[in-house]
Coordinates of N, CA and C in Angstrom, one line a residue:
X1 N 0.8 -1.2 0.0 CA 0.0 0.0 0.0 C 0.9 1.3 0.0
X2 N 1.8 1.2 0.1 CA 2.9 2.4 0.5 C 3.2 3.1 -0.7
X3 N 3.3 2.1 -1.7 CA 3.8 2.0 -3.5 C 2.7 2.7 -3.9
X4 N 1.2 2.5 -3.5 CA -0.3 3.0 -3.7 C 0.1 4.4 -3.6
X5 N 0.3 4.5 -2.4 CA -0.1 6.0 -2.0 C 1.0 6.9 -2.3
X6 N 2.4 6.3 -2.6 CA 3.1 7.1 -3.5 C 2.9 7.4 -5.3
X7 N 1.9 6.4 -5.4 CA 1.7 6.3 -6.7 C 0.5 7.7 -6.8
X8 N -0.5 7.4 -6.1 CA -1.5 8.5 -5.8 C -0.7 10.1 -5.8
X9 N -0.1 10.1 -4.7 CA 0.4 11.6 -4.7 C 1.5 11.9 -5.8
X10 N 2.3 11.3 -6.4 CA 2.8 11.3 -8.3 C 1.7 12.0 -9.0
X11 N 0.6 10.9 -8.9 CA -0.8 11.6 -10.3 C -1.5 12.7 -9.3
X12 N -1.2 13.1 -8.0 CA -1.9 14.4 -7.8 C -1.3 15.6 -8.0
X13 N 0.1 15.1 -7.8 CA 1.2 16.3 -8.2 C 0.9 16.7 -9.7
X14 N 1.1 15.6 -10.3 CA 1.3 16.0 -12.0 C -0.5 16.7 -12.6
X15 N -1.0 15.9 -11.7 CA -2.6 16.5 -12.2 C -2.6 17.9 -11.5
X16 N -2.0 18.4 -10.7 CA -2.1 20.0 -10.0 C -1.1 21.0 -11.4
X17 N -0.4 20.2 -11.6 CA 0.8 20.5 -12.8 C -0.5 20.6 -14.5
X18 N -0.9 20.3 -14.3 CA -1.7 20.3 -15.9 C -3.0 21.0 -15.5
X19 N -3.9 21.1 -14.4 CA -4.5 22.6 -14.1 C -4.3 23.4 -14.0
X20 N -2.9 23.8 -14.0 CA -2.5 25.0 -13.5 C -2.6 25.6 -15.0
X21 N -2.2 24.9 -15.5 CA -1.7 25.3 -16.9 C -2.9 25.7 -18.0
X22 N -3.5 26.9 -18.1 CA -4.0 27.1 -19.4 C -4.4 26.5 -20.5
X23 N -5.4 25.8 -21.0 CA -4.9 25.3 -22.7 C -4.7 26.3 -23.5
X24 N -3.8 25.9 -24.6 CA -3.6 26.8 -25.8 C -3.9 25.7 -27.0
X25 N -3.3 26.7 -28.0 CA -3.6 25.9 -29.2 C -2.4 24.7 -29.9
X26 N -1.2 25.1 -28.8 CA -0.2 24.0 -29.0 C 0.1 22.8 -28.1
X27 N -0.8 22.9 -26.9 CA -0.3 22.3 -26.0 C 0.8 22.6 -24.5
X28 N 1.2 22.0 -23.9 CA 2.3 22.4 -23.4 C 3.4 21.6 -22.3
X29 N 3.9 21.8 -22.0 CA 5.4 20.8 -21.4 C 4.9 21.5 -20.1
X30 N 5.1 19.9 -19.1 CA 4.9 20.3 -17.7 C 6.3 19.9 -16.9
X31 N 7.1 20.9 -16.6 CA 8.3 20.2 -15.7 C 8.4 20.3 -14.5
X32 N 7.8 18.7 -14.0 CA 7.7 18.4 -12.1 C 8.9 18.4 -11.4
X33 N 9.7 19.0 -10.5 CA 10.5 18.5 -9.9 C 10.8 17.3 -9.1
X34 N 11.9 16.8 -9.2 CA 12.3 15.4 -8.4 C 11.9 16.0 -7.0
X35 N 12.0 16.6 -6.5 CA 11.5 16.7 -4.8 C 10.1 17.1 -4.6
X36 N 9.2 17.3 -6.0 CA 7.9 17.2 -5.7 C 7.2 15.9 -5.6
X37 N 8.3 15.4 -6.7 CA 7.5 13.5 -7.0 C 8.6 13.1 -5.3
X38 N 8.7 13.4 -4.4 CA 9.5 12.7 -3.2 C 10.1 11.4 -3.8
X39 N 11.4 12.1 -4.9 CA 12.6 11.4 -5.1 C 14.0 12.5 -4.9
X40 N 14.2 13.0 -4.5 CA 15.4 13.9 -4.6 C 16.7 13.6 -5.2
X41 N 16.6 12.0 -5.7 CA 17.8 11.8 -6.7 C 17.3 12.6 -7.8
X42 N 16.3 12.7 -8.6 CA 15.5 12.7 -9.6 C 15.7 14.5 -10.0
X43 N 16.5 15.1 -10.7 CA 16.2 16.7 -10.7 C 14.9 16.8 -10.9
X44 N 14.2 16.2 -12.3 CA 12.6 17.0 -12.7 C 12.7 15.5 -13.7
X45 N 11.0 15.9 -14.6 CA 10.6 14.8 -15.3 C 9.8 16.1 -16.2
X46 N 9.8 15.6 -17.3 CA 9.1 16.6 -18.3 C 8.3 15.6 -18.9
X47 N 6.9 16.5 -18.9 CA 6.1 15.6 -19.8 C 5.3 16.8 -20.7
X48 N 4.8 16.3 -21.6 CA 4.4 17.0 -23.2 C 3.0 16.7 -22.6
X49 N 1.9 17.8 -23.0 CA 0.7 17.5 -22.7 C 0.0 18.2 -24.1
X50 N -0.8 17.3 -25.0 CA -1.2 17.9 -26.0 C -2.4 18.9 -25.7
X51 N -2.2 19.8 -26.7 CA -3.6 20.6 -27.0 C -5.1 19.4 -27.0
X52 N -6.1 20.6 -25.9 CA -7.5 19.7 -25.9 C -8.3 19.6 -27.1
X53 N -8.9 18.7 -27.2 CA -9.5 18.1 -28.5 C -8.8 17.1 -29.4
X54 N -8.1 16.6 -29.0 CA -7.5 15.2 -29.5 C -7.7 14.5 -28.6
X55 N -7.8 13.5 -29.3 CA -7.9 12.0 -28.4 C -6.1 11.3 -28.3
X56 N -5.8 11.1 -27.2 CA -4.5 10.8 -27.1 C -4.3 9.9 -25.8
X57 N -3.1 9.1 -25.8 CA -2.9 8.8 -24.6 C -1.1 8.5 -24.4
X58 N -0.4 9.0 -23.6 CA 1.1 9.4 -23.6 C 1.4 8.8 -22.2
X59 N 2.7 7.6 -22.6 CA 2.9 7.0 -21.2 C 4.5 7.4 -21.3
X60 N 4.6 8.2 -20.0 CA 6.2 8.0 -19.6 C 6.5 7.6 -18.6
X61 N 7.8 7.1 -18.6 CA 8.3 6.3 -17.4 C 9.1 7.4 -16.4
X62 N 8.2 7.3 -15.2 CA 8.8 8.3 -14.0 C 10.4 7.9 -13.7
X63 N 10.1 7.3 -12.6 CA 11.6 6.7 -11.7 C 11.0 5.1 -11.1
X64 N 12.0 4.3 -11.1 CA 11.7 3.3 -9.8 C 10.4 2.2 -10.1
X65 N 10.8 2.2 -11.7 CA 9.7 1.5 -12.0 C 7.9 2.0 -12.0
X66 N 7.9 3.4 -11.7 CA 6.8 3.9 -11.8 C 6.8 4.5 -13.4
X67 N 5.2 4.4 -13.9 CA 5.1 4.8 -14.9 C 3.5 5.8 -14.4
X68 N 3.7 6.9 -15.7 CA 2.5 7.8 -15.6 C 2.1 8.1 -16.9
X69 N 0.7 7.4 -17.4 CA -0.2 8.0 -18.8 C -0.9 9.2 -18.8
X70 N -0.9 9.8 -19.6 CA -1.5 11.3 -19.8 C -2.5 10.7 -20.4
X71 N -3.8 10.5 -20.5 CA -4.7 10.4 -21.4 C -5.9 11.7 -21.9
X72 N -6.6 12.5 -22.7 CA -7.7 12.7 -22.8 C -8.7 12.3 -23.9
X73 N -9.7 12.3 -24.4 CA -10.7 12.3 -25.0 C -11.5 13.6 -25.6
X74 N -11.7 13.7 -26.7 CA -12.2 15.2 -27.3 C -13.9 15.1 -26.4
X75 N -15.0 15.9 -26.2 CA -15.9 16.4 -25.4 C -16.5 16.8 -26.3
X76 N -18.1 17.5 -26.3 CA -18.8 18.4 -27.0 C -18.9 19.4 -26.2
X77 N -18.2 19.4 -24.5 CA -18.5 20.7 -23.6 C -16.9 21.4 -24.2
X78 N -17.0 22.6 -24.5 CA -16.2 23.1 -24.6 C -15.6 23.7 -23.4
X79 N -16.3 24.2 -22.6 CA -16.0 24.9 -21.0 C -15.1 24.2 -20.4
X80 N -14.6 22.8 -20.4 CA -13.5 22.2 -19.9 C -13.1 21.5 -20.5
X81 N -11.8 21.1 -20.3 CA -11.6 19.5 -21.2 C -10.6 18.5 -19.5
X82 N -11.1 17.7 -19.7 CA -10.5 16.7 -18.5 C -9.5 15.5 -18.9
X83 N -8.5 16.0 -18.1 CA -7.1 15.2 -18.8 C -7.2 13.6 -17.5
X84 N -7.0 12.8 -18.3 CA -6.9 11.9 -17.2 C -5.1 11.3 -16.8
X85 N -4.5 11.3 -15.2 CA -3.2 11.1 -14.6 C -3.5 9.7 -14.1
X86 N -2.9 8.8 -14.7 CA -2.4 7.7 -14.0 C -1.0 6.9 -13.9
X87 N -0.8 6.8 -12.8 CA -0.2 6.5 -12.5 C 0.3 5.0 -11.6
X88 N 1.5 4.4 -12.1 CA 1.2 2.9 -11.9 C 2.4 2.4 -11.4
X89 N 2.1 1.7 -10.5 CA 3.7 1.3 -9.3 C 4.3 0.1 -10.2
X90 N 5.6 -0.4 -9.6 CA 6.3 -1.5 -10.2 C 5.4 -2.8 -9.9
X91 N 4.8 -3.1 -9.4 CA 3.9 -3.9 -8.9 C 2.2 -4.1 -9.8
X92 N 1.9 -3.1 -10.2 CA 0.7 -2.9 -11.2 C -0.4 -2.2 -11.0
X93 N 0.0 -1.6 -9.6 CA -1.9 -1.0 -9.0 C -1.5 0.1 -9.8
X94 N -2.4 1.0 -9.7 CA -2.8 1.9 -10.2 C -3.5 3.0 -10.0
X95 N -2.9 4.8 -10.2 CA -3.5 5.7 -9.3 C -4.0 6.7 -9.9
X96 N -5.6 7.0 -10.0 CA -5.8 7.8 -11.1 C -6.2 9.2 -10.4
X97 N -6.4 10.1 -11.7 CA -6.5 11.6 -10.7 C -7.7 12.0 -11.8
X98 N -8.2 12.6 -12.4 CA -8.9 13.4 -13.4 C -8.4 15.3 -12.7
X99 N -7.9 15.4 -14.3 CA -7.4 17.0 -14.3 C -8.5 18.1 -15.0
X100 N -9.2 18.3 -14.8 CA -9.7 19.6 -15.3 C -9.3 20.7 -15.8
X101 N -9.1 21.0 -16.9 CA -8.7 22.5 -17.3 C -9.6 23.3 -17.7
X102 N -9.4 24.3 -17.6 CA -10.7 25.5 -18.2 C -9.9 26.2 -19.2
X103 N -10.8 26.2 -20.2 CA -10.4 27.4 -21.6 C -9.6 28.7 -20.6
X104 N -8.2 29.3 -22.2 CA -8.1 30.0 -21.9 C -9.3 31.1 -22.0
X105 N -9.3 32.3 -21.1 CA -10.0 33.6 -21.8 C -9.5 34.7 -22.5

């Protein structure tokens, strides 16, 4: 359970990391620091988050055998688009978050 709940606060970190962020029309690169994901060997991890309205799904490999998919799905609500964070221990469980972004204005 320990692997769980490290896996959980990974996809809460990275999910707080892609609300913050605006959509635009390109997309954008989120860089987490290694002492946010509580690894401090780790400087950062960069991940590519596409522009909303594609359907996509993007897995990169954290640290330590953890991996984390970026997924979303195109909507008819334009008012948000919701990125889905998961994230998955060396073991298999798996921690998911849903990210919400709101249009830019």
């Amino acid at each position: 359970m320990a692997q769980y709940d490290q896996a959980l606060g990974l996809a809460t970190t990275i999910a707080e990391e892609i609300k913050d962020r605006p959509q635009n029309i390109i997309g954008w690169v989120i860089e987490v620091p290694g002492d946010a994901l509580g690894n401090e060997s780790q400087s950062s991890i960069v991940l590519i988050v596409p522009p909303p309205g594609i359907t996509f799904a993007w897995t990169y490999p954290l640290y330590n055998g953890f991996q984390c998919t970026i997924s979303s799905n195109p909507t008819s609500n334009s008012a948000s688009v919701n990125y889905k964070v998961q994230v998955q221990t060396p073991q298999g469980l798996t921690a998911t978050i849903t990210a919400p972004v709101l249009p830019s204005s």
